[in-house]
Amino acid sequence: MPSSLAAAIALEGLRLLAALGWSISLRALGWLAIITAAAIALLAFAAGLTVFRLLCSLEAEGVIPLNGTAGSLASFTAITVVIYLAGGVALREMLGPRRLAVQGNPNRGLFRALDVEMRHVFLATCGPRGLVVFLASASLATSAVATLAMSGLARPASVLLLTATPFAATAAVLGIGGWLAAHEARPFTLAHRSAVVMLGSAALGVPAYLGTRLLSGGLEPRGWRLPTMWEPVAAAGILAAGLGGAWLLTVSWARMSRDSFPLRSSRTIRRPRTSKAINPTAALWLNLVSSRHHHAIASTVSLVTLAASTAAAVRLGGFQAEKAGPSASIGTVVPCMALVVTLTVAELLSKDNGLVVLVPRLRVLWENGSSTRSLISGVLCTQLGFTLALLTPGFAVMGWAATGVPFWGAPSVIAAAASATVLGSSVSTAVVKQADGSADVSLAAALLTLLAAAPAGLLALIPGLFGLIASCLYTVILLGGVALCFRQRIIRLPSASRE
C-alpha cells in the first residue's frame, strides 16, 4: 500500500474516532469496520431472500394483480431497490456535507504538507461508502437470483440484469463522488435545490402511487401489467449509469492525480452583494437569510417536502389511513412531527439569529433610540414568518394524506414551537458560545422551550374545531408572554453591551 494512501486512511480513521469519542486503536477500528460490512451484507441478503420469496409466492397465487412474465416482479423489485439505494447515497453526496469531504476538508494544508495525494484522500473518504453500496446491492441481487433459481423462474436476461446492477450502482456513486472531490464545490442556489426536490418528489411519489394502486387492486380494471419491454429499458439505464459513472471516475481520477490540493483556487470566489438595511427588521431579515446554517435548514425542509409528496401520492393511490384499522390513528403523529421538526429548524436558526447572538446588538439599537416594540416585532415576524412559510405547506399536506382533512393546526403548532425557542433564550441567560461566533442555548433554555411548545401540539390533537381554536389561543397567549420576556431581556437582564 502506498504511504500516501496509508496516511489518508489513518487520518480518516482518527477523524472518525474523534467524532465518535472512542478510545480504540486504528487496528481495532479496521476490524470493526470489516465486521460491520459483513453484517450489512448478511442482513441485506437475509431480508432480500425473505421479501423476494414472498413476492414470488404472492405472484404465483394471484394475490398481487400482476400479469407480467413469471418471476419478473422479484427482479423488478430488486433492481428498483438498488436504484433507490444508490440514488439516495448519490443525493447525499451531492446535497450533504459529504460533497465537501475532499475539496472542503479542513486538513488540506496538512495533506499538502505530508504529501498525501487527493486521490488517496478520496479513496479514504468515499471508498467505504462505495463499498457499502456494493455489498448491500450485491447481497440484494444475489438473494433475488437465489430466489428465482429455487422457484425455477430464473431466466438469463433477469440473471444478467441482476448481476450487472450492483456494479453499475457502485460505479455511479463513485463517479459522482470523484467528480465532487476533483472539482471545487459550488453553492446550491434556490433554483438548483428546488429542481432536486421536485425530481425527488416525482421519484418517490410516482412509485408510491403505482404501488398503492397495485396493492389495492385499483390498476386491475385498467388491465395494468408490468411491460414485457421493461428489461431492455432497465438494461439500457443500467448500462448508461455504469458507463457514465466509470467515465466520471476516470476523468476525476486523472484530475486528482494532476492537481492534488493546489495552492490557488481555479474559480473566482463571488462574494454576496451587501445592501444597506433601512430599518432593524430589514437588517434582521438579511441576517436570517444569510445564516451559515441555511444548508441544514434547506435539507430539513426538503425532507419534509419529500415526505409530504410521498404521503400525498399514497393517498391519491387509494389508501385511506383513517379507515385502515390499526393505522387509523396515524393522524395523531402529524402534530408531533410538526413540533419536533419546527424545534429542529428553530434551533438551527438560533445559532446565528438567536437571542444569545442578537441581544447585544438589539441593546445597542435600543440605547440609540429604537423602540423595543419595533425590535421585538422585527425578530418575531422574521423568524416566525420564515419558519411558517417553510413548514406549513408540507405538514398541511401530510395531515390531508393521513386524515383526509388538511392539518389546519399546522400554523399554530409551528408558530408556538418557534416562539417557545425565543422564550427559552429570553428567560435563560446562560449561553454556550462557539469559537466561530455562533451560540447554542443552554440545557435549561432547551427544556423550557420544549415545555412551552408542547401544549400547542397536545391541544392540536383534540379533534374538531375546539382543538384548533384552543391551539391557536394558546399560541397567541404564548406570543404575548414571549414579547414581555423579550422586552425584559433587552432592558433589564444582563447583556454583553453592559459588560
Coordinates of C-alpha atoms in Angstrom, one line a residue:
M1 CA 0.0 0.0 0.0
P2 CA 1.4 3.5 -0.9
S3 CA 2.4 5.5 2.1
S4 CA 0.1 8.4 0.9
L5 CA -2.9 6.1 0.9
A6 CA -2.0 4.6 4.3
A7 CA -1.6 8.1 5.8
A8 CA -5.0 9.2 4.3
I9 CA -6.7 6.1 5.8
A10 CA -5.1 6.7 9.2
L11 CA -6.1 10.3 9.3
E12 CA -9.7 9.5 8.3
G13 CA -9.8 6.8 11.0
L14 CA -8.6 9.3 13.6
R15 CA -11.2 11.8 12.5
L16 CA -13.9 9.1 12.8
L17 CA -12.7 8.1 16.3
A18 CA -12.6 11.7 17.4
A19 CA -16.1 12.3 16.2
L20 CA -17.4 9.1 17.9
G21 CA -15.4 9.8 21.1
W22 CA -14.0 6.2 21.1
S23 CA -10.6 5.4 22.6
I24 CA -9.7 2.3 20.5
S25 CA -6.8 1.6 18.2
L26 CA -6.9 2.0 14.4
R27 CA -6.4 -1.7 14.0
A28 CA -9.5 -2.4 16.2
L29 CA -11.4 0.2 14.2
G30 CA -10.5 -1.6 11.0
W31 CA -11.7 -5.0 12.3
L32 CA -14.9 -3.3 13.5
A33 CA -15.4 -1.9 10.0
I34 CA -14.9 -5.3 8.4
I35 CA -17.4 -6.9 10.8
T36 CA -19.9 -4.2 10.2
A37 CA -19.6 -4.6 6.4
A38 CA -20.1 -8.3 6.7
A39 CA -23.1 -7.8 8.9
I40 CA -24.7 -5.4 6.4
A41 CA -24.2 -7.9 3.6
L42 CA -25.7 -10.8 5.6
L43 CA -28.7 -8.8 6.8
A44 CA -29.4 -7.5 3.2
F45 CA -29.1 -11.0 1.8
A46 CA -31.5 -12.4 4.5
A47 CA -34.0 -9.6 4.1
G48 CA -33.9 -9.9 0.3
L49 CA -34.4 -13.6 0.4
T50 CA -37.4 -13.3 2.6
V51 CA -39.1 -10.5 0.7
F52 CA -38.4 -11.9 -2.8
R53 CA -39.7 -15.4 -1.8
L54 CA -42.8 -13.7 -0.5
L55 CA -43.3 -11.8 -3.7
C56 CA -42.8 -14.9 -5.9
S57 CA -45.5 -16.7 -3.7
L58 CA -47.9 -13.8 -3.9
E59 CA -47.4 -13.5 -7.7
A60 CA -47.9 -17.3 -8.2
E61 CA -51.1 -17.3 -6.1
G62 CA -52.5 -14.2 -7.9
V63 CA -52.7 -12.1 -4.7
I64 CA -50.9 -9.3 -6.4
P65 CA -52.7 -8.5 -9.7
L66 CA -49.7 -8.7 -12.0
N67 CA -49.8 -10.1 -15.5
G68 CA -46.2 -9.9 -16.4
T69 CA -43.6 -12.6 -17.0
A70 CA -43.3 -15.1 -14.2
G71 CA -40.6 -14.1 -11.7
S72 CA -40.3 -10.6 -13.2
L73 CA -41.8 -9.0 -10.0
A74 CA -38.9 -10.1 -7.8
S75 CA -36.3 -9.0 -10.4
F76 CA -38.0 -5.6 -10.9
T77 CA -38.3 -5.0 -7.2
A78 CA -34.6 -5.9 -6.6
I79 CA -33.4 -3.6 -9.3
T80 CA -35.7 -0.8 -8.1
V81 CA -34.4 -1.1 -4.5
V82 CA -30.8 -1.0 -5.7
I83 CA -31.5 2.1 -7.8
Y84 CA -33.2 3.9 -4.9
L85 CA -30.3 2.9 -2.6
A86 CA -27.7 4.2 -5.0
G87 CA -29.8 7.3 -5.8
G88 CA -30.2 8.1 -2.1
V89 CA -26.4 7.8 -1.5
A90 CA -25.7 9.9 -4.6
L91 CA -28.1 12.6 -3.4
R92 CA -26.5 12.7 0.0
E93 CA -23.1 13.0 -1.7
M94 CA -24.4 16.0 -3.8
L95 CA -26.6 17.8 -1.2
G96 CA -25.0 16.9 2.2
P97 CA -21.7 17.8 3.8
R98 CA -20.0 14.8 2.0
R99 CA -19.6 16.9 -1.1
L100 CA -17.0 18.9 0.9
A101 CA -15.2 15.9 2.3
V102 CA -12.2 16.4 0.0
Q103 CA -12.4 19.9 -1.5
G104 CA -13.6 21.5 1.7
N105 CA -11.6 19.3 4.1
P106 CA -10.2 21.4 6.9
N107 CA -6.9 19.3 6.8
R108 CA -6.0 20.3 3.2
G109 CA -2.9 22.1 4.5
L110 CA -1.9 19.0 6.5
F111 CA -2.4 16.8 3.5
R112 CA -0.3 19.1 1.4
A113 CA 2.5 19.2 4.0
L114 CA 2.5 15.4 4.4
D115 CA 2.4 14.8 0.6
V116 CA -0.9 13.0 0.9
E117 CA -2.5 12.9 -2.6
M118 CA -6.0 14.0 -3.2
R119 CA -6.9 10.7 -4.9
H120 CA -5.9 8.8 -1.8
V121 CA -8.0 11.1 0.4
F122 CA -10.9 10.4 -2.0
L123 CA -10.4 6.7 -1.6
A124 CA -10.3 7.0 2.2
T125 CA -13.4 9.1 2.4
C126 CA -15.7 7.9 -0.4
G127 CA -14.3 4.4 -0.9
P128 CA -16.0 3.0 2.3
R129 CA -19.4 4.4 1.2
G130 CA -19.0 2.9 -2.3
L131 CA -18.1 -0.5 -0.7
V132 CA -21.2 -0.4 1.5
V133 CA -23.3 0.3 -1.6
F134 CA -21.8 -2.5 -3.5
L135 CA -22.1 -5.0 -0.6
A136 CA -25.8 -4.1 0.1
S137 CA -26.8 -4.1 -3.6
A138 CA -24.8 -7.3 -4.4
S139 CA -26.5 -9.0 -1.5
L140 CA -29.9 -8.0 -2.6
A141 CA -29.2 -9.0 -6.2
T142 CA -27.8 -12.4 -5.1
S143 CA -30.8 -13.1 -2.9
A144 CA -33.1 -12.3 -5.9
V145 CA -31.1 -14.7 -8.1
A146 CA -31.2 -17.4 -5.5
T147 CA -34.9 -17.0 -5.0
L148 CA -35.6 -17.2 -8.8
A149 CA -33.3 -20.2 -9.0
M150 CA -35.1 -22.0 -6.2
S151 CA -38.5 -21.2 -7.7
G152 CA -37.5 -22.4 -11.2
L153 CA -38.1 -18.9 -12.6
A154 CA -34.5 -17.8 -13.4
R155 CA -34.0 -16.6 -16.9
P156 CA -30.7 -15.5 -18.5
A157 CA -31.9 -11.9 -19.1
S158 CA -33.0 -11.4 -15.5
V159 CA -29.8 -13.0 -14.0
L160 CA -27.6 -10.8 -16.2
L161 CA -29.5 -7.7 -15.2
L162 CA -29.3 -8.5 -11.5
T163 CA -25.6 -9.3 -11.8
A164 CA -24.8 -6.0 -13.6
T165 CA -26.9 -3.8 -11.4
P166 CA -24.6 -3.7 -8.3
F167 CA -21.5 -2.8 -10.4
A168 CA -23.4 0.0 -12.2
A169 CA -24.8 1.4 -9.0
T170 CA -21.3 1.4 -7.4
A171 CA -19.7 3.0 -10.4
A172 CA -22.4 5.7 -10.5
V173 CA -21.9 6.6 -6.8
L174 CA -18.1 6.6 -7.1
G175 CA -18.2 8.6 -10.2
I176 CA -20.3 11.3 -8.6
G177 CA -18.1 11.3 -5.5
G178 CA -15.0 11.5 -7.6
W179 CA -16.4 14.4 -9.6
L180 CA -17.2 16.3 -6.4
A181 CA -13.8 15.6 -5.0
A182 CA -12.0 16.8 -8.1
H183 CA -14.0 20.0 -8.6
E184 CA -14.5 22.8 -6.2
A185 CA -17.9 22.9 -4.7
R186 CA -20.4 25.4 -5.9
P187 CA -23.1 26.6 -3.5
F188 CA -26.6 25.3 -4.3
T189 CA -28.9 28.1 -5.4
L190 CA -32.6 28.1 -4.7
A191 CA -33.3 27.0 -8.2
H192 CA -31.0 24.0 -8.0
R193 CA -32.4 22.8 -4.7
S194 CA -36.0 23.3 -5.9
A195 CA -35.3 21.3 -9.0
V196 CA -33.7 18.5 -6.9
V197 CA -36.7 18.5 -4.5
M198 CA -39.2 18.3 -7.5
L199 CA -37.3 15.5 -9.1
G200 CA -37.1 13.7 -5.7
S201 CA -40.8 14.2 -5.2
A202 CA -41.5 12.6 -8.6
A203 CA -39.1 9.8 -8.0
L204 CA -40.8 8.9 -4.7
G205 CA -44.4 9.9 -5.5
V206 CA -44.9 8.0 -8.7
P207 CA -43.7 4.6 -7.4
A208 CA -45.7 5.2 -4.2
Y209 CA -48.9 6.0 -6.2
L210 CA -48.4 3.0 -8.6
G211 CA -47.6 0.6 -5.7
T212 CA -50.6 1.7 -3.7
R213 CA -52.9 1.3 -6.7
L214 CA -51.4 -2.1 -7.5
L215 CA -51.7 -3.5 -3.9
S216 CA -55.2 -2.2 -3.6
G217 CA -56.3 -3.7 -7.0
G218 CA -57.0 -0.3 -8.4
L219 CA -55.0 -0.9 -11.5
E220 CA -56.5 -4.2 -12.4
P221 CA -59.7 -2.8 -14.1
R222 CA -57.4 -0.9 -16.5
G223 CA -55.5 -4.1 -17.4
W224 CA -52.3 -2.8 -15.9
R225 CA -49.3 -5.1 -16.3
L226 CA -45.6 -4.9 -15.9
P227 CA -44.4 -4.2 -19.5
T228 CA -42.6 -7.0 -21.2
M229 CA -40.1 -4.5 -22.6
W230 CA -39.0 -3.3 -19.1
E231 CA -35.9 -5.5 -19.2
P232 CA -34.4 -3.8 -22.3
V233 CA -35.2 -0.4 -20.8
A234 CA -33.7 -1.3 -17.5
A235 CA -30.6 -2.8 -19.2
A236 CA -30.1 0.4 -21.2
G237 CA -30.4 2.5 -18.0
I238 CA -28.0 0.3 -16.0
L239 CA -25.5 0.3 -18.9
A240 CA -25.7 4.1 -19.1
A241 CA -25.3 4.5 -15.4
G242 CA -22.4 2.2 -15.2
L243 CA -20.5 3.6 -18.2
G244 CA -21.3 7.2 -17.1
G245 CA -20.1 6.6 -13.6
A246 CA -16.9 4.8 -14.9
W247 CA -16.2 7.8 -17.2
L248 CA -16.7 10.3 -14.5
L249 CA -14.5 8.4 -12.1
T250 CA -11.7 8.1 -14.8
V251 CA -11.8 11.8 -15.6
S252 CA -11.9 12.8 -12.0
W253 CA -9.1 10.4 -11.0
A254 CA -6.9 11.9 -13.7
R255 CA -7.7 15.4 -12.5
M256 CA -6.9 14.5 -8.9
S257 CA -3.6 12.9 -9.9
R258 CA -2.7 16.0 -11.8
D259 CA -3.9 18.7 -9.4
S260 CA -3.5 17.4 -5.9
F261 CA -4.6 20.1 -3.4
P262 CA -3.5 23.2 -5.4
L263 CA -2.5 26.3 -3.5
R264 CA -4.7 28.6 -5.6
S265 CA -8.3 28.2 -6.4
S266 CA -9.3 27.8 -10.0
R267 CA -12.6 29.6 -9.6
T268 CA -13.1 33.2 -8.7
I269 CA -15.0 33.5 -5.5
R270 CA -18.0 35.6 -5.8
R271 CA -18.9 37.4 -2.6
P272 CA -22.5 38.1 -2.0
R273 CA -23.6 41.7 -2.5
T274 CA -24.3 43.6 0.6
S275 CA -27.2 46.0 0.8
K276 CA -27.9 48.7 3.3
A277 CA -30.8 47.9 5.7
I278 CA -33.1 50.8 6.2
N279 CA -34.6 49.5 9.4
P280 CA -33.9 46.9 12.1
T281 CA -36.5 44.5 10.5
A282 CA -34.7 44.5 7.2
A283 CA -31.3 44.0 9.0
L284 CA -32.8 41.1 10.9
W285 CA -34.1 39.6 7.7
L286 CA -30.8 39.9 5.9
N287 CA -29.0 38.3 8.9
L288 CA -31.6 35.5 8.8
V289 CA -31.3 34.6 5.1
S290 CA -27.5 34.8 5.2
S291 CA -27.2 32.3 8.0
R292 CA -24.3 29.8 7.8
H293 CA -26.7 27.0 8.6
H294 CA -29.2 27.6 5.8
H295 CA -28.0 24.4 4.0
A296 CA -29.0 22.3 7.0
I297 CA -32.3 24.1 7.2
A298 CA -32.9 23.6 3.5
S299 CA -32.2 19.9 3.8
T300 CA -34.7 19.6 6.6
V301 CA -37.4 21.4 4.7
S302 CA -36.6 19.3 1.6
L303 CA -37.1 16.1 3.6
V304 CA -40.5 17.4 4.8
T305 CA -41.5 18.2 1.3
L306 CA -40.4 14.7 0.0
A307 CA -42.3 13.0 2.8
A308 CA -45.4 15.1 2.1
S309 CA -45.2 14.3 -1.6
T310 CA -44.9 10.6 -0.9
A311 CA -47.8 10.6 1.6
A312 CA -50.0 12.5 -0.9
A313 CA -49.2 10.0 -3.6
V314 CA -50.2 7.1 -1.3
R315 CA -53.5 8.9 -0.6
L316 CA -54.2 9.6 -4.2
G317 CA -53.4 5.9 -4.9
G318 CA -56.5 4.9 -2.8
F319 CA -55.1 4.3 0.6
Q320 CA -57.2 6.0 3.4
A321 CA -55.4 5.7 6.7
E322 CA -58.4 6.8 8.7
K323 CA -60.3 3.7 7.5
A324 CA -57.4 1.2 7.7
G325 CA -58.0 -0.2 11.2
P326 CA -54.7 -0.1 13.2
S327 CA -53.4 2.8 11.2
A328 CA -56.5 4.9 11.8
S329 CA -54.7 6.9 14.5
I330 CA -51.8 7.9 12.3
G331 CA -53.1 11.4 12.0
T332 CA -52.1 12.0 15.6
V333 CA -48.4 11.7 14.5
V334 CA -48.6 14.8 12.3
P335 CA -48.8 17.4 15.1
C336 CA -45.9 15.7 16.9
M337 CA -43.8 15.6 13.8
A338 CA -44.6 19.3 13.2
L339 CA -43.5 20.1 16.7
V340 CA -40.2 18.2 16.5
V341 CA -39.3 19.4 13.0
T342 CA -40.0 23.0 13.9
L343 CA -37.9 22.8 17.1
T344 CA -35.1 21.5 14.9
V345 CA -35.3 24.3 12.4
A346 CA -35.7 26.9 15.2
E347 CA -32.6 25.6 16.9
L348 CA -30.6 25.9 13.6
L349 CA -31.9 29.4 13.2
S350 CA -31.0 30.4 16.7
K351 CA -27.3 29.5 16.2
D352 CA -26.8 32.8 14.2
N353 CA -30.1 34.5 14.9
G354 CA -31.0 33.6 18.4
L355 CA -31.3 36.0 21.3
V356 CA -27.9 35.0 22.6
V357 CA -26.4 36.5 19.4
L358 CA -28.9 39.3 18.8
V359 CA -29.5 40.7 22.3
P360 CA -26.2 42.7 22.4
R361 CA -27.0 44.3 19.1
L362 CA -30.6 44.9 20.0
R363 CA -29.5 46.5 23.2
V364 CA -27.3 48.9 21.3
L365 CA -30.1 49.8 18.9
W366 CA -32.4 50.4 21.9
E367 CA -29.8 52.6 23.6
N368 CA -29.6 54.6 20.3
G369 CA -33.3 55.4 20.2
S370 CA -35.0 52.3 18.6
S371 CA -38.2 51.3 20.3
T372 CA -38.5 47.9 21.9
R373 CA -41.8 47.3 20.0
S374 CA -40.1 47.6 16.6
L375 CA -37.2 45.4 17.7
I376 CA -39.4 42.7 19.2
S377 CA -41.8 42.7 16.3
G378 CA -38.9 42.5 13.8
V379 CA -37.4 39.4 15.5
L380 CA -40.7 37.6 15.9
C381 CA -42.1 38.5 12.4
T382 CA -38.9 37.5 10.6
Q383 CA -38.3 34.2 12.5
L384 CA -41.9 33.1 12.7
G385 CA -42.7 34.2 9.2
F386 CA -39.7 32.4 7.8
T387 CA -40.5 29.1 9.7
L388 CA -44.2 29.2 8.9
A389 CA -43.6 29.8 5.2
L390 CA -41.2 26.8 5.0
L391 CA -43.0 24.2 7.0
T392 CA -46.8 24.9 6.9
P393 CA -47.5 23.6 3.4
G394 CA -45.7 20.3 3.9
F395 CA -47.5 19.5 7.2
A396 CA -50.9 20.6 5.9
V397 CA -50.5 18.1 3.1
M398 CA -49.3 15.4 5.5
G399 CA -52.4 16.0 7.6
W400 CA -54.6 15.6 4.5
A401 CA -52.8 12.4 3.5
A402 CA -53.3 10.9 7.0
T403 CA -56.9 12.0 7.8
G404 CA -58.4 13.3 4.6
V405 CA -58.5 16.8 6.0
P406 CA -55.6 19.3 5.8
F407 CA -53.9 19.9 9.1
W408 CA -55.3 23.3 9.8
G409 CA -53.5 23.5 13.1
A410 CA -50.1 23.4 11.5
P411 CA -49.6 27.2 11.7
S412 CA -50.4 27.4 15.4
V413 CA -48.1 24.5 16.3
I414 CA -45.2 25.8 14.2
A415 CA -45.6 29.3 15.5
A416 CA -45.8 28.1 19.1
A417 CA -42.6 26.0 18.7
A418 CA -40.7 28.9 17.1
S419 CA -42.0 31.3 19.8
A420 CA -41.0 28.9 22.5
T421 CA -37.4 28.9 21.2
V422 CA -37.3 32.7 21.6
L423 CA -38.9 32.4 25.1
G424 CA -36.3 29.9 26.2
S425 CA -33.5 32.2 25.1
S426 CA -35.2 35.2 26.7
V427 CA -35.6 33.7 30.2
S428 CA -32.3 31.8 30.4
T429 CA -29.2 34.0 30.4
A430 CA -26.7 31.0 30.3
V431 CA -25.0 30.8 27.0
V432 CA -22.7 28.4 25.2
K433 CA -20.7 30.4 22.7
Q434 CA -18.6 28.8 20.0
A435 CA -15.3 29.9 18.5
D436 CA -16.8 31.0 15.2
G437 CA -19.2 33.5 16.8
S438 CA -22.3 31.3 16.9
A439 CA -24.0 30.2 20.1
D440 CA -26.1 27.4 21.5
V441 CA -28.8 27.7 24.1
S442 CA -28.2 26.2 27.5
L443 CA -29.9 23.0 28.7
A444 CA -32.3 25.0 30.9
A445 CA -33.4 27.1 27.9
A446 CA -33.9 23.9 25.8
L447 CA -36.0 22.3 28.5
L448 CA -38.1 25.5 28.9
T449 CA -38.6 25.6 25.1
L450 CA -39.9 22.1 25.0
L451 CA -42.3 22.7 27.9
A452 CA -43.6 25.9 26.4
A453 CA -44.1 24.4 22.9
A454 CA -45.7 21.0 23.9
P455 CA -49.2 22.3 24.9
A456 CA -49.8 23.6 21.3
G457 CA -49.1 20.2 19.9
L458 CA -51.2 18.5 22.5
L459 CA -54.2 20.8 22.0
A460 CA -54.0 20.2 18.3
L461 CA -54.6 16.5 18.9
I462 CA -58.1 17.3 20.1
P463 CA -60.4 16.6 17.2
G464 CA -62.7 19.1 15.6
L465 CA -62.9 22.9 15.8
F466 CA -62.4 23.0 19.6
G467 CA -58.8 21.7 19.3
L468 CA -57.9 24.2 16.5
I469 CA -59.3 27.2 18.5
A470 CA -57.6 26.0 21.7
S471 CA -54.2 25.6 20.0
C472 CA -54.5 29.0 18.2
L473 CA -55.5 30.7 21.5
Y474 CA -52.5 29.2 23.4
T475 CA -50.2 30.3 20.6
V476 CA -51.5 33.9 20.9
I477 CA -51.0 33.9 24.7
L478 CA -47.5 32.4 24.3
L479 CA -46.6 35.1 21.8
G480 CA -47.7 37.8 24.3
G481 CA -45.5 36.2 27.0
V482 CA -42.6 35.9 24.7
A483 CA -42.9 39.6 23.8
L484 CA -42.9 40.6 27.5
C485 CA -39.9 38.4 28.4
F486 CA -38.0 39.6 25.4
R487 CA -38.6 43.2 26.4
Q488 CA -37.3 42.5 29.9
R489 CA -34.2 40.8 28.4
I490 CA -33.4 43.8 26.3
I491 CA -34.0 46.4 29.0
R492 CA -33.1 44.9 32.4
L493 CA -31.4 41.5 32.1
P494 CA -27.6 41.4 31.6
S495 CA -26.4 41.7 28.1
A496 CA -22.9 41.9 26.5
S497 CA -23.3 45.6 25.9
R498 CA -23.3 46.3 29.6
E499 CA -20.3 44.2 30.5

